[in-house]
XYZ file of C-alpha atoms in Angstrom:
473
model
C -0.135 -0.355 0.121
C 0.836 3.698 -0.816
C 2.096 5.394 2.184
C -0.039 8.847 2.941
C 1.671 11.312 4.681
C -0.304 13.242 7.687
C -0.658 14.196 10.744
C -4.430 13.188 12.251
C -3.609 12.847 15.731
C -6.534 12.506 18.912
C -3.982 13.438 21.370
C -3.682 17.135 20.008
C -6.174 20.125 20.058
C -7.430 19.552 16.669
C -8.166 16.026 16.409
C -9.568 14.926 13.465
C -12.069 18.324 13.485
C -12.842 19.594 10.813
C -12.950 24.619 10.991
C -16.581 23.648 12.436
C -16.230 21.031 14.645
C -12.890 22.920 15.903
C -14.997 26.491 16.601
C -17.487 24.860 18.469
C -14.567 22.792 21.102
C -12.818 26.906 20.942
C -16.661 27.610 22.275
C -17.122 25.368 24.462
C -13.768 25.944 25.809
C -12.514 22.328 25.812
C -9.462 23.500 23.591
C -7.559 26.662 23.535
C -6.562 29.031 20.982
C -3.097 28.869 21.787
C -3.453 25.474 22.217
C -4.732 25.252 18.519
C -2.324 26.930 16.954
C 0.518 25.225 18.623
C -0.990 21.307 17.525
C -1.212 23.699 13.677
C 2.312 24.213 14.019
C 3.605 21.140 14.597
C 1.350 19.442 12.687
C 2.670 21.145 9.696
C 6.223 20.752 10.774
C 5.770 17.313 11.138
C 3.776 16.844 7.275
C 6.051 19.339 5.280
C 9.548 18.235 4.900
C 7.690 15.212 2.910
C 4.685 17.502 1.198
C 6.787 20.036 0.910
C 3.610 22.735 1.178
C 4.763 26.137 2.643
C 6.727 28.769 1.273
C 6.528 31.339 4.480
C 6.136 30.467 7.727
C 5.073 32.808 10.039
C 4.723 31.279 13.315
C 5.435 33.040 16.125
C 3.335 35.698 14.284
C 0.495 33.132 14.858
C 1.481 32.849 18.440
C 0.790 36.282 18.674
C -2.275 36.102 17.473
C -3.229 33.580 18.797
C -3.095 35.065 22.689
C -4.816 37.576 21.790
C -7.294 36.235 18.225
C -9.610 38.729 16.106
C -13.340 38.745 16.344
C -14.820 36.623 13.896
C -16.672 33.289 13.217
C -13.530 31.130 13.039
C -11.813 33.349 15.629
C -8.399 31.097 16.065
C -8.968 28.580 13.206
C -5.266 28.159 11.920
C -5.682 28.564 8.269
C -3.377 29.492 5.536
C -3.089 31.762 2.459
C -1.728 30.751 -0.554
C 1.175 32.903 -1.998
C -0.161 34.540 -4.663
C -1.923 37.911 -2.533
C -0.826 39.946 0.054
C -1.122 39.843 3.374
C 0.958 42.653 6.178
C 4.035 41.147 6.972
C 4.269 38.752 5.160
C 6.468 38.536 0.682
C 4.200 37.765 -1.623
C 6.977 35.364 -4.031
C 4.065 34.085 -6.990
C 6.176 30.505 -7.002
C 9.165 32.338 -8.397
C 12.862 32.363 -8.755
C 12.646 35.699 -10.750
C 12.216 38.502 -7.915
C 12.853 38.712 -4.158
C 9.332 39.792 -2.564
C 9.735 42.216 0.323
C 6.874 41.825 3.125
C 4.293 43.086 1.713
C 2.829 47.145 4.182
C -0.149 45.885 4.040
C -3.322 43.327 3.639
C -4.936 43.066 -0.074
C -8.454 43.611 -0.674
C -9.018 39.555 -0.118
C -6.596 38.971 3.315
C -8.479 41.332 4.244
C -11.588 39.684 4.276
C -10.641 36.248 4.419
C -8.819 37.071 8.434
C -12.069 39.395 9.481
C -13.496 35.884 9.711
C -11.342 35.097 13.024
C -8.762 32.811 10.939
C -5.654 33.144 12.058
C -1.626 32.678 9.039
C 0.119 30.603 9.831
C 1.913 31.396 5.881
C 2.051 30.980 2.924
C 1.803 28.202 0.358
C 4.051 27.235 -1.998
C 2.290 27.503 -5.412
C 3.883 26.704 -9.251
C 5.237 29.800 -10.753
C 2.669 32.551 -11.236
C -0.592 29.975 -10.228
C 0.272 28.757 -14.499
C 0.742 25.149 -14.098
C -1.554 22.459 -13.379
C 0.711 21.406 -10.938
C 3.371 23.403 -8.485
C 6.902 21.893 -9.180
C 9.795 24.297 -8.151
C 13.472 24.095 -10.835
C 14.364 24.684 -7.457
C 12.892 23.353 -4.623
C 10.925 20.545 -5.882
C 7.362 19.169 -6.119
C 4.612 20.071 -3.932
C 3.287 16.641 -3.477
C -0.247 14.499 -2.394
C 0.455 13.662 0.977
C -2.240 10.323 -0.033
C 0.347 9.454 -1.900
C 3.915 11.236 -1.934
C 4.566 9.500 -4.911
C 1.911 12.018 -7.125
C 1.027 16.268 -7.262
C -0.975 17.593 -4.846
C -2.399 19.112 -8.025
C -2.705 23.171 -9.787
C -1.217 26.254 -8.197
C -3.634 25.210 -5.137
C -1.532 22.513 -4.305
C 0.569 23.521 -1.100
C -2.982 24.654 0.712
C -4.866 21.836 0.010
C -1.633 19.206 1.237
C -2.390 20.695 4.851
C -5.159 20.384 4.162
C -5.633 16.841 3.220
C -3.007 16.117 6.148
C -4.474 17.072 8.807
C -2.412 20.465 9.458
C -5.105 23.179 9.396
C -9.004 22.167 8.850
C -8.755 25.178 5.987
C -7.082 26.620 3.640
C -6.979 30.084 1.251
C -6.956 29.045 -2.460
C -7.758 30.551 -5.761
C -8.453 29.003 -9.141
C -7.890 31.001 -12.968
C -7.820 27.661 -14.753
C -8.524 24.722 -12.168
C -7.153 25.934 -8.797
C -9.678 25.358 -6.115
C -11.043 22.263 -7.859
C -8.144 20.574 -9.003
C -6.366 19.986 -6.631
C -9.672 19.609 -4.297
C -10.581 16.376 -6.870
C -6.893 14.822 -6.551
C -6.977 15.249 -2.433
C -10.434 14.227 -1.454
C -11.607 17.523 -0.434
C -14.434 19.833 -1.309
C -13.615 22.772 -3.844
C -15.705 25.296 -4.574
C -15.166 27.805 -6.660
C -17.797 30.776 -6.657
C -19.155 33.315 -9.016
C -17.084 35.549 -10.292
C -17.214 38.734 -8.392
C -19.098 36.537 -5.135
C -15.228 37.584 -3.466
C -13.067 40.913 -2.696
C -10.322 39.999 -4.692
C -6.322 42.015 -4.746
C -6.325 43.833 -7.587
C -4.040 41.871 -9.729
C -7.218 39.735 -10.241
C -9.967 42.174 -10.860
C -7.446 43.910 -13.730
C -8.223 41.201 -15.528
C -9.334 41.675 -19.369
C -11.588 39.096 -18.797
C -11.699 37.657 -14.861
C -10.914 34.375 -14.506
C -9.594 33.957 -11.258
C -11.738 33.822 -8.024
C -10.679 33.549 -5.025
C -11.870 30.150 -2.230
C -11.628 27.689 0.466
C -10.467 24.523 0.487
C -11.582 21.965 3.433
C -12.638 18.305 4.016
C -16.283 19.329 4.631
C -19.504 20.490 2.890
C -20.448 22.481 6.145
C -16.832 23.884 6.229
C -17.295 25.042 3.002
C -20.511 26.455 3.348
C -19.924 28.298 6.780
C -16.347 30.406 4.884
C -18.961 31.756 2.629
C -21.897 33.063 4.761
C -19.120 34.179 7.247
C -17.478 36.010 4.364
C -20.440 37.801 3.562
C -20.616 39.552 6.046
C -17.550 40.929 5.883
C -17.867 41.724 2.078
C -20.806 41.523 0.075
C -21.286 41.856 -4.076
C -24.566 43.769 -3.958
C -24.705 42.822 -7.606
C -24.520 38.756 -6.256
C -28.456 36.650 -4.806
C -26.393 35.911 -1.119
C -25.450 32.296 -0.732
C -26.535 32.719 2.584
C -25.856 30.033 4.978
C -26.435 26.823 3.324
C -26.474 23.920 6.074
C -28.375 21.059 4.434
C -29.271 19.238 2.152
C -31.330 20.629 -0.371
C -35.395 19.484 -1.512
C -35.888 20.458 -5.257
C -34.705 17.451 -7.238
C -32.619 18.700 -10.531
C -32.110 18.533 -14.295
C -28.018 16.895 -14.410
C -26.498 16.820 -17.423
C -23.928 14.627 -17.599
C -20.531 14.709 -19.947
C -17.617 12.095 -20.230
C -16.227 14.409 -22.652
C -13.456 17.413 -21.725
C -13.378 19.731 -24.353
C -11.151 18.066 -27.472
C -9.968 15.790 -25.348
C -11.427 12.150 -23.921
C -11.105 11.644 -20.365
C -9.857 7.860 -19.597
C -11.875 5.448 -19.845
C -11.231 4.742 -15.722
C -12.531 8.424 -15.082
C -15.806 8.327 -17.693
C -17.304 4.874 -15.453
C -16.581 7.113 -12.069
C -18.099 9.649 -13.050
C -20.999 7.326 -14.706
C -21.589 5.463 -11.253
C -21.706 9.503 -10.110
C -24.593 9.687 -11.919
C -26.473 6.470 -11.132
C -25.696 7.746 -8.067
C -28.056 11.402 -8.304
C -30.755 9.232 -10.072
C -31.064 7.111 -6.898
C -31.398 10.071 -5.551
C -34.083 11.370 -7.077
C -32.499 13.529 -9.960
C -33.472 13.903 -13.686
C -30.626 12.878 -14.672
C -29.286 12.973 -19.595
C -25.866 11.867 -20.297
C -25.543 14.336 -22.979
C -22.574 15.862 -25.427
C -20.197 18.811 -24.387
C -22.015 21.882 -25.588
C -17.964 23.672 -25.593
C -16.783 24.197 -28.840
C -13.554 22.197 -29.408
C -11.571 24.900 -29.606
C -12.296 26.593 -26.964
C -9.275 25.604 -25.542
C -7.081 27.086 -27.881
C -9.316 30.760 -27.082
C -8.150 29.714 -23.295
C -4.927 29.303 -23.788
C -4.520 31.847 -25.390
C -5.345 34.755 -22.978
C -3.480 32.309 -20.700
C -0.105 33.484 -22.155
C -1.713 36.976 -22.057
C -1.108 36.447 -18.466
C 1.846 35.120 -19.231
C 3.070 38.272 -20.775
C 2.734 41.381 -19.610
C 4.324 39.584 -16.312
C 7.107 38.837 -18.489
C 7.677 42.126 -20.172
C 6.654 44.082 -16.717
C 8.039 42.646 -14.304
C 10.622 45.072 -12.947
C 7.835 47.479 -12.509
C 5.635 45.339 -10.695
C 8.420 43.075 -8.266
C 10.929 45.242 -8.359
C 14.654 46.093 -9.583
C 15.589 42.123 -7.941
C 13.780 40.996 -11.348
C 15.435 38.823 -13.922
C 13.204 37.272 -16.403
C 15.971 34.537 -17.308
C 15.030 32.724 -13.987
C 11.638 31.617 -15.058
C 10.415 28.246 -16.111
C 9.920 26.918 -19.534
C 6.133 27.025 -19.056
C 6.033 30.731 -17.571
C 8.451 31.467 -20.859
C 6.867 29.519 -23.703
C 3.310 31.071 -22.922
C 5.030 34.281 -22.949
C 6.360 33.973 -26.495
C 2.846 31.298 -27.551
C 1.540 34.754 -26.813
C 4.035 37.534 -28.570
C 3.339 35.667 -32.137
C -0.083 35.597 -31.440
C -0.749 39.287 -30.346
C -2.935 39.738 -33.270
C -5.305 36.732 -32.353
C -5.874 38.336 -28.706
C -9.046 40.042 -28.757
C -10.596 37.563 -31.137
C -10.183 35.317 -28.419
C -11.449 37.626 -25.334
C -14.243 37.983 -27.177
C -14.754 34.114 -27.469
C -14.123 34.020 -23.943
C -16.385 36.407 -22.405
C -19.149 34.518 -25.546
C -18.663 31.959 -23.653
C -21.581 33.464 -21.250
C -23.975 32.928 -23.834
C -23.413 29.478 -24.376
C -23.463 29.154 -20.760
C -26.409 30.123 -20.820
C -28.533 28.456 -23.337
C -27.342 25.253 -21.603
C -29.088 26.350 -18.543
C -31.878 27.154 -19.940
C -32.196 22.504 -20.041
C -30.066 21.348 -16.924
C -30.139 23.363 -13.369
C -26.704 21.118 -12.872
C -23.813 19.851 -14.544
C -22.254 16.578 -13.675
C -18.747 16.319 -14.611
C -15.270 14.618 -13.752
C -13.337 17.538 -12.317
C -9.864 16.292 -14.201
C -10.225 13.541 -17.742
C -7.740 11.256 -16.475
C -5.868 10.179 -13.250
C -3.266 12.010 -10.284
C -0.104 11.809 -12.853
C 3.073 11.316 -11.094
C 6.052 13.060 -9.840
C 7.980 14.488 -12.622
C 5.092 14.255 -15.505
C 4.605 17.935 -14.948
C 8.698 19.505 -14.463
C 9.001 22.978 -15.535
C 12.054 22.480 -16.908
C 10.717 20.437 -19.497
C 10.000 21.579 -23.471
C 6.917 24.020 -23.754
C 5.246 22.458 -26.337
C 5.624 18.844 -23.993
C 4.428 20.574 -20.370
C 1.069 22.033 -22.364
C 0.369 18.479 -23.879
C -0.009 16.949 -20.535
C -1.738 19.649 -19.708
C -4.421 20.403 -21.834
C -4.622 15.454 -21.245
C -5.274 16.113 -17.773
C -7.271 19.625 -17.541
C -9.133 18.846 -19.901
C -12.953 20.147 -17.769
C -12.116 23.262 -15.380
C -10.612 26.045 -17.403
C -14.186 26.522 -19.046
C -15.868 28.107 -15.657
C -13.390 30.608 -15.554
C -14.506 32.166 -19.268
C -18.124 31.901 -18.009
C -17.659 33.008 -14.385
C -20.149 30.567 -12.602
C -19.705 28.950 -9.587
C -18.460 24.771 -10.414
C -17.489 22.496 -7.187
C -15.326 19.398 -6.888
C -16.254 16.486 -4.360
C -14.366 13.644 -3.583
C -16.923 11.477 -4.298
C -14.395 8.524 -6.198
C -11.407 6.902 -5.438
C -9.307 5.146 -8.435
C -8.738 1.496 -8.370
C -5.444 2.606 -7.281
C -6.824 4.353 -3.743
C -6.090 7.990 -5.294
C -8.874 10.388 -4.910
C -10.999 10.969 -8.096
C -12.850 14.627 -8.013
C -16.136 15.228 -9.233
C -17.345 18.182 -10.354
C -20.846 19.899 -10.571
C -21.269 23.476 -12.592
C -24.222 25.517 -12.339
C -25.750 28.459 -13.140
C -23.208 32.063 -11.849
C -25.066 32.387 -8.602
C -26.242 29.448 -7.529
C -23.523 28.738 -5.095
C -26.544 27.596 -3.027
C -27.686 25.580 -4.852
C -24.273 23.442 -5.888
C -24.120 23.170 -1.965
C -26.602 21.792 -1.109
C -27.134 19.192 -3.504
C -22.550 18.450 -1.894
C -24.487 18.107 1.287
C -26.524 16.048 0.151
C -23.773 13.216 -1.397
C -21.681 13.917 1.447
C -24.809 12.665 3.177
C -25.470 9.465 1.007
C -21.641 8.272 0.540
C -19.468 9.900 3.128
C -15.891 11.863 2.222
C -12.349 9.088 2.002
C -10.234 9.435 5.474
C -6.822 9.517 4.638
C -6.365 8.723 8.633
C -8.847 5.694 7.537
C -6.462 2.669 8.235
C -4.636 2.957 11.439
C -1.850 1.356 9.996
C -1.022 4.443 7.249
C 0.209 7.563 8.419
């Protein structure tokens, strides 16, 4: 059996509690905030040598905050923040060696909202360079590894956050998603990962200023109730008046839904095993009383071409504006092959960029037509099983990396273009014993619908537990 890496223990203040359970334990006085934070630090140190998930440790700061925690529903719950949003007193390195970041003077807009819920940050988590790759693999530092199997990747650019939540170091951590990076690491680490509707949460300016706002921030958790609680509490701090509130979703939804099942990726086929696991999930939904219909993928096969062209423009902007944005230490020769290759691809195709932006914006109309017939769409989160470490090394030839990425990440980018919400749930396990997430998408503003359905599925089958086998640690 593959050795799993986790720090779950009945002997410390975290036990095997999710964030909601930890809030209850703190309020009842069963544990104290300093005890909880110290346990999280100890656990992180225990697992990180094997996982490579921590980009920046701020343990002394966390200990100090634990003595005088701020208010908020999550007051005293330890967390990590992905290293591409600004947190006062911590550098924002973006997973890159191309510059040396100084500590930020103030919290960015997202961190200000996130930490106002009471969460205590232990530091920053590792990501792929500027979040471009579907695997957080670093030329110098190496990969972020899955706690379920350290021979495999922990997913996309929010991999560091996912690995620490799955391994039991913290119950909740920040993630963001520009092509699947909340949902992909959730899928491969047995977690709940909701990419919200565009504009649902406060965001840093770098994310807001994109021509198409493909990036959404969110969290990774081990339970549906934790994800639901986060959105409820975040809305108390900051709410977009253009979107109906998510509200307090605490139980399964009652409506029986029209579910479209799609097993073919955009321009790529999924593996036979992943198709079979998806159809099993569809059968479960049907058993629960939902109307399920298998349909062809409504997205044109040309969509990935336009998405990659837009994605590559972001790399070109970073490479050309690096000194202005990141300071005098900027050295573009230290960018990895994927970033450099994307920038070259954008430079060769600048004349086509307006067309691609128009296609991505127009995808909202395609989504609206689909939603006229279906409430929810079920797909696998990823087209194949999780790749082994090395498969997506950033020092490989650019064309090879991109081909491998496209074969794996064939479902998630659509919602980044449309702005719709989608949630990855740990509903399947491969023959090799690895988590294989299933993704449910809904119309814009329909997070509550997805959370209600997620509760229903969680009650029906439960989620796999990394520490279920007492002989694995």
